[in-house]
Amino acid sequence: MSQLKQDIYGRIGVSRVINAAGRMTMLGASHLADEVAEAMAEAGRGYVRLSDLNDRAGQLIAGYTGAEAACVTTGAAAGIALMVAACVAGADPAAVELLPEVDHGRRDILIQIGHLVSFGAPVAQMVRIAGGRPVSVGWANGVRRDHLDSAIGPATAAFLYVQSHHTVHHGMLPLSACLELCRAKGVPVIVDAAAEEEFGLYIGMGVDLVAYSGGKAFGGPTSGFVAGRRELVAACRAHERGIGRPMKVGKEQVVGLLVALERYARRDAAEAASELARHQRIVAAIANGLRDAPGVRVEIIHDEAGRQIVRAAVHVGPERAAALAKFLSEGDPPILLRGHHATEGFLAVDPRPIDDNDAHLIVERIRRWTSS
Ligand SMILES: *Cc1c(COP(=O)(O)O)cnc(C)c1O
C-alpha cells in the first residue's frame, strides 16, 4: 500500500483506486501496456500535422476493422455525436458551422426506447449536441418491426443502435432486423459499440457507421474511433471545423490508440485463452475467499451483453448492496466494484482490471464488512 502512495497520483495528492468495476472511462478505462505508454511518451516529444496523423490513423483503423474508412475520436460518446453530425449535416461547410442548429427538417435520429440509456451521460444528449432530435421507437417492454417501420419518414436522418450492457435487452429488435428495415428505406444505421470487443463485427453486418471506445476492450488510452462508409467518415472529419473541435484528440492519444489496436489485432487465440483463464482464476479466488462469509453468496456470472467476460457476483441483498459499495469505496485504498445490479442485491467483481493481490484485498475488505 505504501507503494501505491508513491506513484504519480499519490504525488499530486489523488488516491489511486482498485478498479474491479470494469473498463470504465470514469475510472481511467484501461491499464496501458508498456509498449502503448512508451509510444505515447515518444509521440509527445515531437511535432506533427494533426491532419496527417489523423489521415494515416484512419487508414490503419479502416484496415483493422475492414471498413472503407475510419477516424479517431476522443471516445465513443464523441463518436455518437460525430456520427449524428455526419448524418444530419453532412460535410457542407456552412452546415458544419451552423450545428447544432440545422436549417432543414431531416434531423430525427430513431432509437429503440430500451436503448435510450445513460452510460454516465445520456445517449440522447450526444444526439442533440450534434443537431439530431432523438425519437424513441416502441415500448419499454417491446419494440415491434412495425413500430420501427412506421417511425421512418421524411424527417429521419438515421437510426442509432446501442450495443451495451447498459441497454434493455428483453423485447428490443435485434440489429439484423433494424438493418433490414432501414436499408429498405435508405436510412443510415449507426451503432454505438463502445465497449465491444470485435472491431469487425458490425462493419461485416453492413452498418453505415460504428463507434468504439479505444480505452475499453482494446486497452488504449482514453480515445475512440468511428469506422464505416467513406463518405460518412469524411463527413465526421468535416466536423473537426465545427462541433468536433472541442472533441479533438491529442497526438499522444492517437499514437497510443494505434499501438493498442495493433497489439489487439495481433493477439492470438492462445493469448485470449490465457487471459480468460486468468479471469476465471481470479473469480474463483473471490468465490473461495468468501465461501463461509456470513450473509454473502457468490455466483459466477457471464456478461449481460454477451461478451466473453466472467465476473463474481457478490450477493448481499438489495437492502445491503449500497452499504457494501460505500464501505468498499471509502476504505484505503478505495475499492470499486461493478454496481449496475446493486438494486437487485449484488455487486460484481470484474477480473479484467485487477490482479491476484487486488482480489485478495477485495476478499479481505468484504470479510471485514461482514464482521463489522
Ligand atoms: C462507455 C460508453 C460510452 C462512452 O464512451 P467513451 O469512450 O467514454 O466516450 C458510450 N456508450 C456506451 C454504451 C458506453 O458503454
JSON list of N, CA and C and ligand atoms in Angstrom, two decimals, residues 23-26 73-80 117-121 123 126 162-167 192-195 212-216 222-224, ligand 1:
[
{"chain": "A", "resi": 23, "resn": "ARG", "atom": "N", "xyz": [-13.90, -1.91, -17.45]},
{"chain": "A", "resi": 23, "resn": "ARG", "atom": "CA", "xyz": [-13.16, -0.94, -18.26]},
{"chain": "A", "resi": 23, "resn": "ARG", "atom": "C", "xyz": [-13.98, 0.33, -18.34]},
{"chain": "A", "resi": 24, "resn": "MET", "atom": "N", "xyz": [-13.97, 1.08, -17.24]},
{"chain": "A", "resi": 24, "resn": "MET", "atom": "CA", "xyz": [-14.82, 2.27, -17.12]},
{"chain": "A", "resi": 24, "resn": "MET", "atom": "C", "xyz": [-14.04, 3.52, -17.45]},
{"chain": "A", "resi": 25, "resn": "THR", "atom": "N", "xyz": [-14.56, 4.30, -18.38]},
{"chain": "A", "resi": 25, "resn": "THR", "atom": "CA", "xyz": [-13.90, 5.56, -18.72]},
{"chain": "A", "resi": 25, "resn": "THR", "atom": "C", "xyz": [-13.69, 6.41, -17.47]},
{"chain": "A", "resi": 26, "resn": "MET", "atom": "N", "xyz": [-14.68, 6.45, -16.59]},
{"chain": "A", "resi": 26, "resn": "MET", "atom": "CA", "xyz": [-14.58, 7.32, -15.42]},
{"chain": "A", "resi": 26, "resn": "MET", "atom": "C", "xyz": [-13.59, 6.82, -14.37]},
{"chain": "A", "resi": 73, "resn": "THR", "atom": "N", "xyz": [-11.48, 9.41, -32.53]},
{"chain": "A", "resi": 73, "resn": "THR", "atom": "CA", "xyz": [-12.31, 10.33, -31.73]},
{"chain": "A", "resi": 73, "resn": "THR", "atom": "C", "xyz": [-11.79, 10.32, -30.29]},
{"chain": "A", "resi": 74, "resn": "THR", "atom": "N", "xyz": [-12.34, 11.20, -29.45]},
{"chain": "A", "resi": 74, "resn": "THR", "atom": "CA", "xyz": [-11.92, 11.18, -28.04]},
{"chain": "A", "resi": 74, "resn": "THR", "atom": "C", "xyz": [-12.54, 10.00, -27.30]},
{"chain": "A", "resi": 75, "resn": "GLY", "atom": "N", "xyz": [-13.55, 9.40, -27.85]},
{"chain": "A", "resi": 75, "resn": "GLY", "atom": "CA", "xyz": [-14.20, 8.27, -27.19]},
{"chain": "A", "resi": 75, "resn": "GLY", "atom": "C", "xyz": [-15.45, 7.91, -27.94]},
{"chain": "A", "resi": 76, "resn": "ALA", "atom": "N", "xyz": [-16.21, 6.97, -27.40]},
{"chain": "A", "resi": 76, "resn": "ALA", "atom": "CA", "xyz": [-17.45, 6.57, -28.09]},
{"chain": "A", "resi": 76, "resn": "ALA", "atom": "C", "xyz": [-18.51, 7.66, -27.99]},
{"chain": "A", "resi": 77, "resn": "ALA", "atom": "N", "xyz": [-18.50, 8.43, -26.89]},
{"chain": "A", "resi": 77, "resn": "ALA", "atom": "CA", "xyz": [-19.50, 9.49, -26.74]},
{"chain": "A", "resi": 77, "resn": "ALA", "atom": "C", "xyz": [-19.34, 10.52, -27.87]},
{"chain": "A", "resi": 78, "resn": "ALA", "atom": "N", "xyz": [-18.10, 10.93, -28.11]},
{"chain": "A", "resi": 78, "resn": "ALA", "atom": "CA", "xyz": [-17.83, 11.84, -29.23]},
{"chain": "A", "resi": 78, "resn": "ALA", "atom": "C", "xyz": [-18.17, 11.14, -30.54]},
{"chain": "A", "resi": 79, "resn": "GLY", "atom": "N", "xyz": [-17.93, 9.84, -30.59]},
{"chain": "A", "resi": 79, "resn": "GLY", "atom": "CA", "xyz": [-18.25, 9.08, -31.79]},
{"chain": "A", "resi": 79, "resn": "GLY", "atom": "C", "xyz": [-19.74, 9.17, -32.11]},
{"chain": "A", "resi": 80, "resn": "ILE", "atom": "N", "xyz": [-20.60, 9.06, -31.09]},
{"chain": "A", "resi": 80, "resn": "ILE", "atom": "CA", "xyz": [-22.05, 9.17, -31.33]},
{"chain": "A", "resi": 80, "resn": "ILE", "atom": "C", "xyz": [-22.35, 10.56, -31.90]},
{"chain": "A", "resi": 117, "resn": "VAL", "atom": "N", "xyz": [-30.41, 5.11, -23.05]},
{"chain": "A", "resi": 117, "resn": "VAL", "atom": "CA", "xyz": [-29.81, 4.92, -21.71]},
{"chain": "A", "resi": 117, "resn": "VAL", "atom": "C", "xyz": [-28.82, 6.04, -21.43]},
{"chain": "A", "resi": 118, "resn": "SER", "atom": "N", "xyz": [-28.35, 6.02, -20.18]},
{"chain": "A", "resi": 118, "resn": "SER", "atom": "CA", "xyz": [-27.21, 6.88, -19.83]},
{"chain": "A", "resi": 118, "resn": "SER", "atom": "C", "xyz": [-26.03, 5.96, -19.59]},
{"chain": "A", "resi": 119, "resn": "PHE", "atom": "N", "xyz": [-24.91, 6.24, -20.24]},
{"chain": "A", "resi": 119, "resn": "PHE", "atom": "CA", "xyz": [-23.69, 5.47, -20.00]},
{"chain": "A", "resi": 119, "resn": "PHE", "atom": "C", "xyz": [-22.82, 6.24, -19.01]},
{"chain": "A", "resi": 120, "resn": "GLY", "atom": "N", "xyz": [-23.41, 7.22, -18.33]},
{"chain": "A", "resi": 120, "resn": "GLY", "atom": "CA", "xyz": [-22.67, 8.18, -17.50]},
{"chain": "A", "resi": 120, "resn": "GLY", "atom": "C", "xyz": [-23.07, 9.57, -17.96]},
{"chain": "A", "resi": 121, "resn": "ALA", "atom": "N", "xyz": [-23.55, 9.65, -19.18]},
{"chain": "A", "resi": 121, "resn": "ALA", "atom": "CA", "xyz": [-24.19, 10.82, -19.78]},
{"chain": "A", "resi": 121, "resn": "ALA", "atom": "C", "xyz": [-25.24, 10.22, -20.73]},
{"chain": "A", "resi": 123, "resn": "VAL", "atom": "N", "xyz": [-27.30, 9.11, -23.87]},
{"chain": "A", "resi": 123, "resn": "VAL", "atom": "CA", "xyz": [-27.13, 8.92, -25.32]},
{"chain": "A", "resi": 123, "resn": "VAL", "atom": "C", "xyz": [-27.89, 10.02, -26.07]},
{"chain": "A", "resi": 126, "resn": "MET", "atom": "N", "xyz": [-26.02, 13.22, -26.53]},
{"chain": "A", "resi": 126, "resn": "MET", "atom": "CA", "xyz": [-24.96, 13.18, -27.55]},
{"chain": "A", "resi": 126, "resn": "MET", "atom": "C", "xyz": [-25.58, 13.40, -28.93]},
{"chain": "A", "resi": 162, "resn": "VAL", "atom": "N", "xyz": [-27.72, 0.94, -29.98]},
{"chain": "A", "resi": 162, "resn": "VAL", "atom": "CA", "xyz": [-26.73, 0.95, -28.89]},
{"chain": "A", "resi": 162, "resn": "VAL", "atom": "C", "xyz": [-26.50, -0.50, -28.44]},
{"chain": "A", "resi": 163, "resn": "GLN", "atom": "N", "xyz": [-25.28, -0.98, -28.63]},
{"chain": "A", "resi": 163, "resn": "GLN", "atom": "CA", "xyz": [-24.93, -2.34, -28.22]},
{"chain": "A", "resi": 163, "resn": "GLN", "atom": "C", "xyz": [-24.20, -2.23, -26.88]},
{"chain": "A", "resi": 164, "resn": "SER", "atom": "N", "xyz": [-24.86, -2.64, -25.81]},
{"chain": "A", "resi": 164, "resn": "SER", "atom": "CA", "xyz": [-24.25, -2.41, -24.49]},
{"chain": "A", "resi": 164, "resn": "SER", "atom": "C", "xyz": [-24.95, -3.19, -23.40]},
{"chain": "A", "resi": 165, "resn": "HIS", "atom": "N", "xyz": [-24.21, -3.42, -22.31]},
{"chain": "A", "resi": 165, "resn": "HIS", "atom": "CA", "xyz": [-24.83, -3.98, -21.11]},
{"chain": "A", "resi": 165, "resn": "HIS", "atom": "C", "xyz": [-25.77, -2.96, -20.46]},
{"chain": "A", "resi": 166, "resn": "HIS", "atom": "N", "xyz": [-25.63, -1.68, -20.82]},
{"chain": "A", "resi": 166, "resn": "HIS", "atom": "CA", "xyz": [-26.48, -0.64, -20.22]},
{"chain": "A", "resi": 166, "resn": "HIS", "atom": "C", "xyz": [-27.91, -0.71, -20.73]},
{"chain": "A", "resi": 167, "resn": "THR", "atom": "N", "xyz": [-28.14, -1.29, -21.90]},
{"chain": "A", "resi": 167, "resn": "THR", "atom": "CA", "xyz": [-29.47, -1.20, -22.51]},
{"chain": "A", "resi": 167, "resn": "THR", "atom": "C", "xyz": [-30.39, -2.32, -22.01]},
{"chain": "A", "resi": 192, "resn": "ASP", "atom": "N", "xyz": [-23.54, 2.44, -31.68]},
{"chain": "A", "resi": 192, "resn": "ASP", "atom": "CA", "xyz": [-22.64, 2.71, -30.56]},
{"chain": "A", "resi": 192, "resn": "ASP", "atom": "C", "xyz": [-22.22, 1.35, -30.02]},
{"chain": "A", "resi": 193, "resn": "ALA", "atom": "N", "xyz": [-20.96, 0.97, -30.26]},
{"chain": "A", "resi": 193, "resn": "ALA", "atom": "CA", "xyz": [-20.44, -0.33, -29.81]},
{"chain": "A", "resi": 193, "resn": "ALA", "atom": "C", "xyz": [-19.30, -0.08, -28.83]},
{"chain": "A", "resi": 194, "resn": "ALA", "atom": "N", "xyz": [-19.48, 0.95, -27.99]},
{"chain": "A", "resi": 194, "resn": "ALA", "atom": "CA", "xyz": [-18.40, 1.47, -27.13]},
{"chain": "A", "resi": 194, "resn": "ALA", "atom": "C", "xyz": [-17.47, 0.41, -26.57]},
{"chain": "A", "resi": 195, "resn": "ALA", "atom": "N", "xyz": [-18.05, -0.57, -25.86]},
{"chain": "A", "resi": 195, "resn": "ALA", "atom": "CA", "xyz": [-17.20, -1.49, -25.10]},
{"chain": "A", "resi": 195, "resn": "ALA", "atom": "C", "xyz": [-17.07, -2.86, -25.75]},
{"chain": "A", "resi": 212, "resn": "TYR", "atom": "N", "xyz": [-16.55, 3.08, -31.42]},
{"chain": "A", "resi": 212, "resn": "TYR", "atom": "CA", "xyz": [-15.99, 2.30, -30.32]},
{"chain": "A", "resi": 212, "resn": "TYR", "atom": "C", "xyz": [-15.21, 3.21, -29.38]},
{"chain": "A", "resi": 213, "resn": "SER", "atom": "N", "xyz": [-15.03, 2.76, -28.14]},
{"chain": "A", "resi": 213, "resn": "SER", "atom": "CA", "xyz": [-14.08, 3.39, -27.23]},
{"chain": "A", "resi": 213, "resn": "SER", "atom": "C", "xyz": [-12.73, 2.73, -27.46]},
{"chain": "A", "resi": 214, "resn": "GLY", "atom": "N", "xyz": [-11.66, 3.51, -27.42]},
{"chain": "A", "resi": 214, "resn": "GLY", "atom": "CA", "xyz": [-10.32, 2.92, -27.53]},
{"chain": "A", "resi": 214, "resn": "GLY", "atom": "C", "xyz": [-9.82, 2.42, -26.19]},
{"chain": "A", "resi": 215, "resn": "GLY", "atom": "N", "xyz": [-10.36, 2.99, -25.13]},
{"chain": "A", "resi": 215, "resn": "GLY", "atom": "CA", "xyz": [-9.87, 2.67, -23.79]},
{"chain": "A", "resi": 215, "resn": "GLY", "atom": "C", "xyz": [-10.56, 1.49, -23.14]},
{"chain": "A", "resi": 216, "resn": "LYS", "atom": "N", "xyz": [-11.57, 0.95, -23.75]},
{"chain": "A", "resi": 216, "resn": "LYS", "atom": "CA", "xyz": [-12.30, -0.16, -23.13]},
{"chain": "A", "resi": 216, "resn": "LYS", "atom": "C", "xyz": [-11.70, -1.48, -23.60]},
{"chain": "A", "resi": 222, "resn": "THR", "atom": "N", "xyz": [-7.53, 6.88, -23.20]},
{"chain": "A", "resi": 222, "resn": "THR", "atom": "CA", "xyz": [-8.86, 7.44, -23.37]},
{"chain": "A", "resi": 222, "resn": "THR", "atom": "C", "xyz": [-8.95, 8.01, -24.79]},
{"chain": "A", "resi": 223, "resn": "SER", "atom": "N", "xyz": [-9.75, 7.38, -25.61]},
{"chain": "A", "resi": 223, "resn": "SER", "atom": "CA", "xyz": [-9.80, 7.68, -27.05]},
{"chain": "A", "resi": 223, "resn": "SER", "atom": "C", "xyz": [-10.92, 6.85, -27.64]},
{"chain": "A", "resi": 224, "resn": "GLY", "atom": "N", "xyz": [-11.06, 6.90, -28.94]},
{"chain": "A", "resi": 224, "resn": "GLY", "atom": "CA", "xyz": [-12.07, 6.07, -29.59]},
{"chain": "A", "resi": 224, "resn": "GLY", "atom": "C", "xyz": [-11.93, 6.20, -31.10]},
{"chain": "B", "resi": 1, "resn": "LIG", "atom": "C1", "xyz": [-18.61, 3.96, -22.28]},
{"chain": "B", "resi": 1, "resn": "LIG", "atom": "C2", "xyz": [-19.76, 4.13, -23.19]},
{"chain": "B", "resi": 1, "resn": "LIG", "atom": "C3", "xyz": [-19.89, 5.26, -23.98]},
{"chain": "B", "resi": 1, "resn": "LIG", "atom": "C4", "xyz": [-18.93, 6.41, -23.88]},
{"chain": "B", "resi": 1, "resn": "LIG", "atom": "O1", "xyz": [-17.66, 6.03, -24.30]},
{"chain": "B", "resi": 1, "resn": "LIG", "atom": "P1", "xyz": [-16.42, 6.97, -24.05]},
{"chain": "B", "resi": 1, "resn": "LIG", "atom": "O2", "xyz": [-15.33, 6.28, -24.79]},
{"chain": "B", "resi": 1, "resn": "LIG", "atom": "O3", "xyz": [-16.22, 7.01, -22.57]},
{"chain": "B", "resi": 1, "resn": "LIG", "atom": "O4", "xyz": [-16.75, 8.31, -24.60]},
{"chain": "B", "resi": 1, "resn": "LIG", "atom": "C5", "xyz": [-20.95, 5.35, -24.86]},
{"chain": "B", "resi": 1, "resn": "LIG", "atom": "N1", "xyz": [-21.84, 4.34, -24.96]},
{"chain": "B", "resi": 1, "resn": "LIG", "atom": "C6", "xyz": [-21.77, 3.24, -24.21]},
{"chain": "B", "resi": 1, "resn": "LIG", "atom": "C7", "xyz": [-22.79, 2.18, -24.38]},
{"chain": "B", "resi": 1, "resn": "LIG", "atom": "C8", "xyz": [-20.71, 3.07, -23.30]},
{"chain": "B", "resi": 1, "resn": "LIG", "atom": "O5", "xyz": [-20.62, 1.97, -22.57]}
]
